[in-house]
Amino acid sequence: MTDLSLATKFVHAGERKSAPAGIPASTPIYASSSFIHERVEDIDSIIDGDTTGFVYSRYGNPTVAAFEDAMAALENGKFAYAFGSGMAALHAALLACDLSNGSVVLASKDLYGSTFELLLTVFGAFGVKTVTEDFNDVAALRVKAFELKPRVLLCETLSNPLLKVCDIEECALIAHEIGAKLIVDNTFATPYLSRPLDLGADFVVHSATKYLGGHADATGGVVIAKEEFDKPALLGALTLAGGVLSPWEAHSLLRGIKTLGLRMEKQCSNAERLAAQLQKLPQISEVIYPKLFDGEDAEALDRTFHGSEFGAIVTIRLAEDTREASYRFLNALNLCTRAASVGDLFTGIVHPATATHREVSPAKRKQLGITEGLIRISVGIEDVNDILTDIEQAVEKCGSPLIEIEQAVGVSA
Ligand SMILES: *Cc1c(COP(=O)(O)O)cnc(C)c1O
C-alpha cells in the first residue's frame, strides 16, 4: 500500500483481509455484493456448483445462507432459499412448479388476500388459471383435483383470519395421485406447530416477516423444499426473478428464529387462556380458536399439528356485528396495538374486513364468514392478564352507543 497514491488507497486500504482465526459465534452481516477469489478457475467452479463458495450475492450470500440452512433444518427440508418478502417466496415456489399457459392452480378459498391477487393478476396474465376450493372438504377437493388436473395445489396450514386447519396429509395424497405439487404456506403455524414437508408437502413457504422474525423489524420470505431435484427450478426463480433477501434482513431473521420456540410457547399459552376468557364476555358472540374445534376440524388439527398447542391467534366476532362496533373496540385499546401484521412479540389486533380482506368484495367476504364484527387478535408475549384487561375494557366500550346514552341519562337522572 505504501507506494500507492492516496486516490488508490482510499479505495483499497484496509479491505480484503483473510477470514479471522476463530469462528464468529454469531454469523456476521456479509454486506458484500461480490466475493473475490485467488484464481479465476475457482470462480468458474463455484458458479458451476462443483465447489461451494460465494461469487455474487444474488447467487448466494453467507448471511443469507445461514438463515436458509436454519430454515431447512427447522422444516426438515433438503434445502431452502430466502427471498425479499413472503410474496416473492410464493411467486418463486409457483414458478418452480413448471406453470405455463393453460395450466391450472387449485387454491384454497381461504388463502391470504395478496396470494389470490398474485395468482389472478401476475400468473393469470400468462394464461395460468386459478380455481378455488374448500380445502377442508377433502371429498370435494379430490373430485375437483381429478377433474381439473391442476399442476399445483396451494393452501395454508392455518388460515387467516378464521384459523381453519388444513389436513396437509390428505391434500398431499390427492396432489401426488394426479402428479401435482403441494405448496403449503406455513406462516401462521410455523415449524413450532406443524412441519408440512413431513406430512407430504413439496414446498413450504413462509412470510418470515411474521413469526420467524417476530420483532416487526424485518421483511423477508423463504421456500423450503422436500426434494433435492427441485433445486435448479427454485434457484432459477430466485436468481432470475431476483427477489433475494438482503444480508441485513437475513441477520435480523436469523436472530429472530433463535427465540421462535420461546415466543411461540408463551404466545400459544397466552392465546389459549385468552380464548377461554373471552368466551365469557357477553359482548362477544363467537370465539374462534383451534382448540375449540370439534368433529372433522378437530381430526385435521390432530393430524396437522404435531403437539398439543393450538397457535397464537384468536379471532372473535362481536355480538354487535358491525363496522362501527369494531372501530369503537379497536379505538378503545390502550395496550394492544392496531398493527396490520401478525406474529410480532407484542399483541396486534386488526379488523380483517377493512385490512387483510379489504380487496375482497363484501359479498365474497360474507360468504367466507368475514363479517364486519370480526376481529383478529395476534397474541403477544406480554402478561396475559394485561392483554385481557385491555380487551375487556375495550369490548365494554363497543356496546351499542344507544345503551351507553340510556345509561348516561339514567346516571344523571
Ligand atoms: C404476510 C403474509 C404473506 C406475505 O408476506 P410478505 O412478507 O408481506 O410479503 C403471505 N402469506 C401469509 C399467510 C401472510 O400472512
Tab-separated table of C-alpha atoms and ligand atoms in Angstrom:
chain	number	residue	atom	x	y	z
A	1	MET	CA	0.000	0.000	0.000
A	2	THR	CA	2.881	2.358	0.785
A	3	ASP	CA	3.850	3.188	-2.799
A	4	LEU	CA	0.279	3.696	-3.985
A	5	SER	CA	-1.267	7.102	-4.446
A	6	LEU	CA	-3.814	8.487	-1.998
A	7	ALA	CA	-6.634	8.091	-4.558
A	8	THR	CA	-5.909	4.359	-4.777
A	9	LYS	CA	-5.516	3.949	-1.019
A	10	PHE	CA	-8.960	5.482	-0.475
A	11	VAL	CA	-10.379	2.603	-2.477
A	12	HIS	CA	-8.335	-0.352	-1.254
A	13	ALA	CA	-6.845	0.401	2.180
A	14	GLY	CA	-7.897	-1.965	4.958
A	15	GLU	CA	-10.035	-4.199	2.753
A	16	ARG	CA	-9.985	-7.915	1.888
A	17	LYS	CA	-8.278	-9.381	4.904
A	18	SER	CA	-8.459	-13.157	5.032
A	19	ALA	CA	-11.026	-14.673	7.430
A	20	PRO	CA	-10.081	-14.170	11.100
A	21	ALA	CA	-8.647	-17.105	13.065
A	22	GLY	CA	-11.671	-18.017	15.150
A	23	ILE	CA	-15.234	-18.625	14.037
A	24	PRO	CA	-17.663	-15.778	14.890
A	25	ALA	CA	-20.188	-17.041	17.463
A	26	SER	CA	-22.913	-15.247	15.557
A	27	THR	CA	-22.954	-15.109	11.743
A	28	PRO	CA	-21.753	-11.638	10.700
A	29	ILE	CA	-23.619	-9.467	8.215
A	30	TYR	CA	-21.704	-10.038	4.975
A	31	ALA	CA	-22.524	-6.699	3.396
A	32	SER	CA	-20.728	-7.589	0.205
A	33	SER	CA	-22.285	-7.876	-3.211
A	34	SER	CA	-19.356	-9.852	-4.588
A	35	PHE	CA	-16.609	-12.188	-3.364
A	36	ILE	CA	-13.052	-12.238	-4.612
A	37	HIS	CA	-11.064	-15.403	-5.316
A	38	GLU	CA	-7.364	-16.089	-5.880
A	39	ARG	CA	-7.886	-17.749	-9.241
A	40	VAL	CA	-10.493	-17.294	-11.969
A	41	GLU	CA	-10.841	-21.093	-12.120
A	42	ASP	CA	-12.232	-21.012	-8.543
A	43	ILE	CA	-14.991	-18.608	-9.573
A	44	ASP	CA	-15.787	-20.847	-12.515
A	45	SER	CA	-16.086	-23.910	-10.359
A	46	ILE	CA	-18.317	-22.166	-7.769
A	47	ILE	CA	-20.691	-20.879	-10.448
A	48	ASP	CA	-20.832	-24.396	-11.890
A	49	GLY	CA	-21.728	-25.719	-8.439
A	50	ASP	CA	-18.670	-28.016	-8.307
A	51	THR	CA	-17.305	-26.266	-5.213
A	52	THR	CA	-19.163	-24.373	-2.514
A	53	GLY	CA	-18.453	-20.701	-2.090
A	54	PHE	CA	-19.745	-17.267	-2.932
A	55	VAL	CA	-19.254	-15.128	-6.011
A	56	TYR	CA	-22.095	-12.650	-6.284
A	57	SER	CA	-24.809	-12.025	-3.675
A	58	ARG	CA	-27.768	-12.560	-5.989
A	59	TYR	CA	-26.490	-16.142	-6.352
A	60	GLY	CA	-25.766	-16.542	-2.656
A	61	ASN	CA	-24.523	-14.665	0.395
A	62	PRO	CA	-23.085	-16.187	3.600
A	63	THR	CA	-25.516	-14.410	5.978
A	64	VAL	CA	-28.492	-15.318	3.820
A	65	ALA	CA	-27.185	-18.892	3.503
A	66	ALA	CA	-27.046	-19.207	7.309
A	67	PHE	CA	-30.728	-18.246	7.507
A	68	GLU	CA	-31.567	-20.677	4.682
A	69	ASP	CA	-29.708	-23.530	6.395
A	70	ALA	CA	-31.524	-22.822	9.653
A	71	MET	CA	-34.918	-22.906	7.918
A	72	ALA	CA	-34.137	-26.134	6.032
A	73	ALA	CA	-33.242	-27.709	9.387
A	74	LEU	CA	-36.368	-26.415	11.152
A	75	GLU	CA	-38.757	-27.600	8.426
A	76	ASN	CA	-36.919	-30.892	7.745
A	77	GLY	CA	-36.287	-29.908	4.144
A	78	LYS	CA	-33.471	-30.781	1.747
A	79	PHE	CA	-32.680	-27.108	1.087
A	80	ALA	CA	-34.137	-23.604	1.406
A	81	TYR	CA	-33.889	-20.331	-0.496
A	82	ALA	CA	-34.615	-16.947	1.061
A	83	PHE	CA	-36.440	-14.045	-0.576
A	84	GLY	CA	-37.052	-10.347	-0.034
A	85	SER	CA	-40.638	-10.950	1.130
A	86	GLY	CA	-43.211	-13.662	1.636
A	87	MET	CA	-44.834	-12.696	-1.673
A	88	ALA	CA	-41.524	-13.110	-3.542
A	89	ALA	CA	-41.184	-16.554	-1.938
A	90	LEU	CA	-44.700	-17.579	-3.042
A	91	HIS	CA	-44.031	-16.271	-6.543
A	92	ALA	CA	-40.823	-18.322	-6.782
A	93	ALA	CA	-42.414	-21.505	-5.398
A	94	LEU	CA	-45.137	-21.222	-8.057
A	95	LEU	CA	-42.553	-20.516	-10.788
A	96	ALA	CA	-40.697	-23.656	-9.722
A	97	CYS	CA	-43.816	-25.753	-10.492
A	98	ASP	CA	-43.457	-25.509	-14.233
A	99	LEU	CA	-46.611	-23.466	-14.848
A	100	SER	CA	-47.424	-22.408	-18.395
A	101	ASN	CA	-50.285	-21.055	-20.484
A	102	GLY	CA	-53.311	-23.258	-19.755
A	103	SER	CA	-52.094	-24.860	-16.530
A	104	VAL	CA	-54.343	-24.823	-13.505
A	105	VAL	CA	-53.629	-23.926	-9.870
A	106	LEU	CA	-56.116	-25.359	-7.390
A	107	ALA	CA	-56.058	-22.946	-4.451
A	108	SER	CA	-57.715	-22.955	-1.066
A	109	LYS	CA	-60.560	-20.428	-0.885
A	110	ASP	CA	-59.155	-19.294	2.472
A	111	LEU	CA	-55.804	-18.021	1.144
A	112	TYR	CA	-54.130	-14.758	2.170
A	113	GLY	CA	-55.571	-11.915	0.048
A	114	SER	CA	-52.354	-10.981	-1.778
A	115	THR	CA	-51.725	-14.629	-2.700
A	116	PHE	CA	-55.029	-14.611	-4.601
A	117	GLU	CA	-54.071	-11.368	-6.307
A	118	LEU	CA	-50.694	-12.840	-7.289
A	119	LEU	CA	-52.382	-15.869	-8.857
A	120	LEU	CA	-55.116	-13.923	-10.607
A	121	THR	CA	-53.139	-10.945	-11.903
A	122	VAL	CA	-49.482	-11.981	-12.318
A	123	PHE	CA	-49.945	-15.645	-13.233
A	124	GLY	CA	-53.383	-15.031	-14.770
A	125	ALA	CA	-51.816	-12.655	-17.302
A	126	PHE	CA	-49.730	-15.573	-18.604
A	127	GLY	CA	-52.734	-17.838	-19.012
A	128	VAL	CA	-52.477	-19.737	-15.724
A	129	LYS	CA	-55.972	-20.460	-14.445
A	130	THR	CA	-56.737	-20.395	-10.711
A	131	VAL	CA	-59.675	-22.332	-9.317
A	132	THR	CA	-60.593	-22.146	-5.629
A	133	GLU	CA	-61.996	-24.899	-3.452
A	134	ASP	CA	-62.729	-25.509	0.221
A	135	PHE	CA	-59.634	-27.497	1.271
A	136	ASN	CA	-61.402	-28.571	4.462
A	137	ASP	CA	-63.849	-30.547	2.321
A	138	VAL	CA	-61.427	-33.298	1.268
A	139	ALA	CA	-64.010	-35.230	-0.778
A	140	ALA	CA	-64.899	-32.164	-2.866
A	141	LEU	CA	-61.207	-31.328	-3.227
A	142	ARG	CA	-60.453	-34.794	-4.602
A	143	VAL	CA	-63.262	-34.538	-7.172
A	144	LYS	CA	-62.065	-31.087	-8.293
A	145	ALA	CA	-58.431	-32.230	-8.483
A	146	PHE	CA	-59.224	-35.230	-10.676
A	147	GLU	CA	-61.497	-33.146	-12.879
A	148	LEU	CA	-59.110	-30.210	-13.416
A	149	LYS	CA	-55.714	-31.958	-13.239
A	150	PRO	CA	-54.026	-28.902	-11.700
A	151	ARG	CA	-50.250	-28.612	-11.688
A	152	VAL	CA	-50.249	-27.159	-8.183
A	153	LEU	CA	-52.365	-27.341	-5.038
A	154	LEU	CA	-51.835	-24.329	-2.760
A	155	CYS	CA	-53.059	-23.949	0.817
A	156	GLU	CA	-52.183	-22.569	4.251
A	157	THR	CA	-51.635	-24.732	7.339
A	158	LEU	CA	-53.667	-22.344	9.464
A	159	SER	CA	-55.884	-19.876	7.624
A	160	ASN	CA	-56.349	-16.175	8.199
A	161	PRO	CA	-58.492	-14.961	9.977
A	162	LEU	CA	-60.796	-17.963	10.545
A	163	LEU	CA	-57.960	-20.308	11.632
A	164	LYS	CA	-59.077	-23.297	9.591
A	165	VAL	CA	-56.546	-26.115	9.861
A	166	CYS	CA	-55.724	-27.862	6.603
A	167	ASP	CA	-55.331	-31.634	6.567
A	168	ILE	CA	-51.928	-31.497	4.840
A	169	GLU	CA	-51.505	-35.272	4.671
A	170	GLU	CA	-54.783	-35.697	2.754
A	171	CYS	CA	-54.010	-32.776	0.439
A	172	ALA	CA	-50.541	-34.192	-0.330
A	173	LEU	CA	-52.043	-37.594	-1.191
A	174	ILE	CA	-54.516	-36.002	-3.589
A	175	ALA	CA	-51.822	-33.820	-5.198
A	176	HIS	CA	-49.481	-36.741	-5.751
A	177	GLU	CA	-52.203	-39.036	-7.130
A	178	ILE	CA	-52.590	-36.601	-10.040
A	179	GLY	CA	-48.894	-35.711	-10.357
A	180	ALA	CA	-49.321	-32.188	-8.937
A	181	LYS	CA	-47.153	-30.431	-6.380
A	182	LEU	CA	-48.438	-29.251	-2.996
A	183	ILE	CA	-47.273	-25.826	-1.786
A	184	VAL	CA	-48.113	-25.017	1.838
A	185	ASP	CA	-47.883	-21.519	3.297
A	186	ASN	CA	-46.855	-22.280	6.899
A	187	THR	CA	-46.609	-18.639	8.028
A	188	PHE	CA	-49.307	-18.785	10.717
A	189	ALA	CA	-48.381	-22.180	12.165
A	190	THR	CA	-44.553	-22.000	11.948
A	191	PRO	CA	-42.457	-25.188	12.258
A	192	TYR	CA	-43.095	-24.967	16.012
A	193	LEU	CA	-46.668	-26.192	15.430
A	194	SER	CA	-46.532	-28.041	12.120
A	195	ARG	CA	-43.973	-29.289	9.599
A	196	PRO	CA	-45.837	-29.763	6.302
A	197	LEU	CA	-42.879	-31.418	4.488
A	198	ASP	CA	-43.095	-34.310	6.986
A	199	LEU	CA	-46.762	-34.640	6.007
A	200	GLY	CA	-46.018	-34.851	2.278
A	201	ALA	CA	-45.919	-31.254	1.025
A	202	ASP	CA	-43.367	-30.477	-1.723
A	203	PHE	CA	-42.686	-26.834	-0.819
A	204	VAL	CA	-43.221	-24.899	2.384
A	205	VAL	CA	-43.379	-21.123	2.116
A	206	HIS	CA	-43.112	-18.530	4.883
A	207	SER	CA	-43.572	-14.846	5.203
A	208	ALA	CA	-40.564	-14.535	7.532
A	209	THR	CA	-41.824	-11.018	8.258
A	210	LYS	CA	-44.257	-12.571	10.744
A	211	TYR	CA	-43.378	-15.147	13.440
A	212	LEU	CA	-39.892	-16.090	12.203
A	213	GLY	CA	-38.621	-12.516	12.555
A	214	GLY	CA	-41.093	-11.795	15.331
A	215	HIS	CA	-39.938	-8.261	16.174
A	216	ALA	CA	-41.647	-6.179	13.472
A	217	ASP	CA	-38.269	-5.058	12.133
A	218	ALA	CA	-37.537	-7.194	9.061
A	219	THR	CA	-39.291	-8.181	5.826
A	220	GLY	CA	-38.443	-11.498	4.194
A	221	GLY	CA	-39.635	-14.829	2.877
A	222	VAL	CA	-38.345	-18.346	2.441
A	223	VAL	CA	-39.150	-21.508	0.462
A	224	ILE	CA	-38.113	-24.884	1.862
A	225	ALA	CA	-38.185	-27.944	-0.427
A	226	LYS	CA	-38.710	-31.613	0.327
A	227	GLU	CA	-36.703	-32.960	-2.616
A	228	GLU	CA	-33.243	-32.139	-3.950
A	229	PHE	CA	-34.431	-32.405	-7.572
A	230	ASP	CA	-36.462	-29.191	-7.213
A	231	LYS	CA	-33.269	-27.209	-6.610
A	232	PRO	CA	-32.489	-25.997	-10.157
A	233	ALA	CA	-36.065	-24.757	-10.722
A	234	LEU	CA	-36.188	-22.857	-7.455
A	235	LEU	CA	-32.675	-21.467	-7.827
A	236	GLY	CA	-33.629	-20.274	-11.310
A	237	ALA	CA	-36.709	-18.496	-9.923
A	238	LEU	CA	-34.561	-16.896	-7.231
A	239	THR	CA	-31.691	-15.691	-9.366
A	240	LEU	CA	-33.664	-14.709	-12.486
A	241	ALA	CA	-36.712	-13.064	-10.895
A	242	GLY	CA	-34.083	-11.772	-8.462
A	243	GLY	CA	-36.155	-11.214	-5.329
A	244	VAL	CA	-33.259	-12.018	-2.990
A	245	LEU	CA	-33.117	-11.365	0.752
A	246	SER	CA	-30.614	-8.747	1.897
A	247	PRO	CA	-27.897	-9.835	4.361
A	248	TRP	CA	-29.092	-7.188	6.830
A	249	GLU	CA	-32.593	-8.664	6.930
A	250	ALA	CA	-31.186	-12.202	6.982
A	251	HIS	CA	-29.262	-11.298	10.139
A	252	SER	CA	-32.425	-9.996	11.868
A	253	LEU	CA	-34.401	-13.070	10.805
A	254	LEU	CA	-31.666	-15.443	11.943
A	255	ARG	CA	-31.698	-13.726	15.328
A	256	GLY	CA	-35.498	-13.901	15.370
A	257	ILE	CA	-35.731	-17.650	14.913
A	258	LYS	CA	-33.416	-18.280	17.869
A	259	THR	CA	-36.313	-17.325	20.163
A	260	LEU	CA	-39.138	-18.684	17.970
A	261	GLY	CA	-39.693	-21.631	20.302
A	262	LEU	CA	-39.765	-19.478	23.438
A	263	ARG	CA	-42.024	-16.891	21.865
A	264	MET	CA	-44.437	-19.454	20.430
A	265	GLU	CA	-44.650	-21.339	23.714
A	266	LYS	CA	-45.632	-18.164	25.542
A	267	GLN	CA	-47.843	-16.796	22.755
A	268	CYS	CA	-49.747	-20.090	22.399
A	269	SER	CA	-50.372	-20.391	26.138
A	270	ASN	CA	-51.471	-16.736	26.283
A	271	ALA	CA	-53.804	-17.326	23.320
A	272	GLU	CA	-55.336	-20.429	24.895
A	273	ARG	CA	-56.027	-18.565	28.139
A	274	LEU	CA	-57.400	-15.561	26.241
A	275	ALA	CA	-59.722	-17.730	24.122
A	276	ALA	CA	-61.157	-19.319	27.270
A	277	GLN	CA	-61.717	-15.980	28.992
A	278	LEU	CA	-63.154	-14.145	26.000
A	279	GLN	CA	-65.887	-16.779	25.650
A	280	LYS	CA	-67.335	-15.471	28.912
A	281	LEU	CA	-67.887	-11.921	27.666
A	282	PRO	CA	-71.486	-11.125	26.585
A	283	GLN	CA	-70.273	-8.565	24.007
A	284	ILE	CA	-68.519	-11.369	22.080
A	285	SER	CA	-70.785	-13.801	20.244
A	286	GLU	CA	-68.110	-16.167	18.932
A	287	VAL	CA	-64.511	-17.068	19.784
A	288	ILE	CA	-62.581	-18.878	17.050
A	289	TYR	CA	-59.567	-20.817	18.295
A	290	PRO	CA	-58.443	-24.237	17.005
A	291	LYS	CA	-58.633	-25.828	20.480
A	292	LEU	CA	-62.374	-25.146	20.431
A	293	PHE	CA	-62.918	-27.077	17.173
A	294	ASP	CA	-64.724	-30.395	17.129
A	295	GLY	CA	-65.658	-33.112	14.593
A	296	GLU	CA	-63.665	-33.292	11.355
A	297	ASP	CA	-61.910	-29.990	12.063
A	298	ALA	CA	-60.503	-31.448	15.284
A	299	GLU	CA	-59.256	-34.534	13.412
A	300	ALA	CA	-57.495	-32.393	10.792
A	301	LEU	CA	-55.951	-30.417	13.634
A	302	ASP	CA	-54.687	-33.604	15.265
A	303	ARG	CA	-53.041	-34.812	12.074
A	304	THR	CA	-51.523	-31.488	11.031
A	305	PHE	CA	-50.280	-30.042	14.349
A	306	HIS	CA	-47.694	-32.279	15.953
A	307	GLY	CA	-48.089	-31.098	19.541
A	308	SER	CA	-50.880	-30.063	21.869
A	309	GLU	CA	-50.629	-26.346	21.220
A	310	PHE	CA	-53.066	-24.524	19.004
A	311	GLY	CA	-51.459	-21.358	17.718
A	312	ALA	CA	-51.156	-17.775	18.861
A	313	ILE	CA	-54.094	-16.199	17.055
A	314	VAL	CA	-57.587	-15.793	18.450
A	315	THR	CA	-60.393	-14.445	16.281
A	316	ILE	CA	-63.573	-13.048	17.820
A	317	ARG	CA	-66.931	-11.928	16.491
A	318	LEU	CA	-68.616	-9.059	18.292
A	319	ALA	CA	-72.240	-9.549	19.316
A	320	GLU	CA	-72.949	-6.246	17.568
A	321	ASP	CA	-71.622	-7.473	14.229
A	322	THR	CA	-70.979	-4.054	12.652
A	323	ARG	CA	-68.044	-1.977	11.433
A	324	GLU	CA	-68.976	0.800	13.905
A	325	ALA	CA	-68.735	-1.567	16.880
A	326	SER	CA	-65.410	-2.948	15.600
A	327	TYR	CA	-63.958	0.544	15.204
A	328	ARG	CA	-65.150	1.587	18.683
A	329	PHE	CA	-63.477	-1.539	20.079
A	330	LEU	CA	-60.204	-1.010	18.194
A	331	ASN	CA	-60.001	2.695	19.041
A	332	ALA	CA	-60.564	1.960	22.738
A	333	LEU	CA	-57.494	-0.322	23.013
A	334	ASN	CA	-54.711	1.125	25.155
A	335	LEU	CA	-52.098	-1.650	25.256
A	336	CYS	CA	-52.803	-3.923	22.280
A	337	THR	CA	-51.592	-2.326	19.057
A	338	ARG	CA	-53.690	-1.696	15.978
A	339	ALA	CA	-50.939	-3.339	13.892
A	340	ALA	CA	-51.609	-4.694	10.419
A	341	SER	CA	-49.128	-7.550	10.839
A	342	VAL	CA	-49.209	-10.825	12.775
A	343	GLY	CA	-46.653	-12.799	14.703
A	344	ASP	CA	-44.910	-9.937	16.467
A	345	LEU	CA	-43.930	-10.286	20.097
A	346	PHE	CA	-46.495	-7.631	21.019
A	347	THR	CA	-50.235	-8.160	20.729
A	348	GLY	CA	-51.634	-6.783	17.470
A	349	ILE	CA	-55.325	-6.533	16.636
A	350	VAL	CA	-56.855	-5.967	13.200
A	351	HIS	CA	-60.234	-5.642	11.536
A	352	PRO	CA	-59.964	-8.149	8.654
A	353	ALA	CA	-62.885	-6.704	6.646
A	354	THR	CA	-61.038	-3.393	6.172
A	355	ALA	CA	-57.447	-4.648	6.447
A	356	THR	CA	-56.358	-8.114	5.292
A	357	HIS	CA	-59.545	-8.705	3.255
A	358	ARG	CA	-60.148	-5.150	2.116
A	359	GLU	CA	-59.835	-6.082	-1.578
A	360	VAL	CA	-62.343	-8.920	-1.259
A	361	SER	CA	-65.878	-7.896	-2.302
A	362	PRO	CA	-68.444	-7.523	0.525
A	363	ALA	CA	-70.493	-10.407	-0.930
A	364	LYS	CA	-67.440	-12.714	-1.042
A	365	ARG	CA	-66.446	-11.662	2.489
A	366	LYS	CA	-69.900	-12.537	3.759
A	367	GLN	CA	-69.709	-15.906	2.028
A	368	LEU	CA	-66.324	-16.572	3.674
A	369	GLY	CA	-67.677	-15.590	7.108
A	370	ILE	CA	-65.572	-12.440	7.381
A	371	THR	CA	-68.262	-10.163	8.766
A	372	GLU	CA	-67.869	-6.536	9.883
A	373	GLY	CA	-67.753	-7.510	13.554
A	374	LEU	CA	-64.904	-9.991	13.098
A	375	ILE	CA	-61.640	-9.101	14.876
A	376	ARG	CA	-58.288	-10.932	14.682
A	377	ILE	CA	-56.007	-10.945	17.706
A	378	SER	CA	-52.351	-11.888	17.186
A	379	VAL	CA	-51.409	-12.639	20.770
A	380	GLY	CA	-48.029	-11.445	22.039
A	381	ILE	CA	-45.694	-12.399	24.869
A	382	GLU	CA	-46.945	-9.799	27.361
A	383	ASP	CA	-48.541	-10.859	30.665
A	384	VAL	CA	-51.851	-12.334	29.546
A	385	ASN	CA	-53.742	-10.559	32.348
A	386	ASP	CA	-52.743	-7.175	30.946
A	387	ILE	CA	-53.878	-8.213	27.447
A	388	LEU	CA	-57.180	-9.457	28.850
A	389	THR	CA	-57.806	-6.321	30.930
A	390	ASP	CA	-57.231	-4.139	27.858
A	391	ILE	CA	-59.577	-6.199	25.666
A	392	GLU	CA	-62.243	-6.317	28.382
A	393	GLN	CA	-62.310	-2.545	28.828
A	394	ALA	CA	-62.366	-2.016	25.046
A	395	VAL	CA	-65.129	-4.529	24.482
A	396	GLU	CA	-67.269	-2.751	27.072
A	397	LYS	CA	-66.924	0.442	25.066
A	398	CYS	CA	-68.059	-1.265	21.883
A	399	GLY	CA	-71.547	-1.975	23.212
A	400	SER	CA	-74.340	-0.141	21.416
A	401	PRO	CA	-73.954	3.658	21.785
A	402	LEU	CA	-77.701	3.772	22.339
A	403	ILE	CA	-77.340	1.746	25.539
A	404	GLU	CA	-74.494	3.991	26.668
A	405	ILE	CA	-76.683	7.076	26.199
A	406	GLU	CA	-79.524	5.462	28.141
A	407	GLN	CA	-77.114	4.554	30.925
A	408	ALA	CA	-75.718	8.083	30.982
A	409	VAL	CA	-79.218	9.532	31.187
A	410	GLY	CA	-80.010	7.050	33.947
A	411	VAL	CA	-76.967	8.089	35.952
A	412	SER	CA	-77.687	11.823	35.680
A	413	ALA	CA	-81.375	11.364	36.490
B	1	LIG	C1	-47.958	-11.735	5.282
B	1	LIG	C2	-48.270	-12.978	4.585
B	1	LIG	C3	-47.783	-13.230	3.295
B	1	LIG	C4	-46.967	-12.210	2.527
B	1	LIG	O1	-45.762	-11.974	3.165
B	1	LIG	P1	-44.922	-10.606	2.981
B	1	LIG	O2	-43.698	-10.845	3.790
B	1	LIG	O3	-45.787	-9.497	3.486
B	1	LIG	O4	-44.655	-10.478	1.526
B	1	LIG	C5	-48.076	-14.445	2.715
B	1	LIG	N1	-48.826	-15.371	3.349
B	1	LIG	C6	-49.314	-15.160	4.584
B	1	LIG	C7	-50.147	-16.210	5.229
B	1	LIG	C8	-49.070	-13.952	5.245
B	1	LIG	O5	-49.569	-13.747	6.452
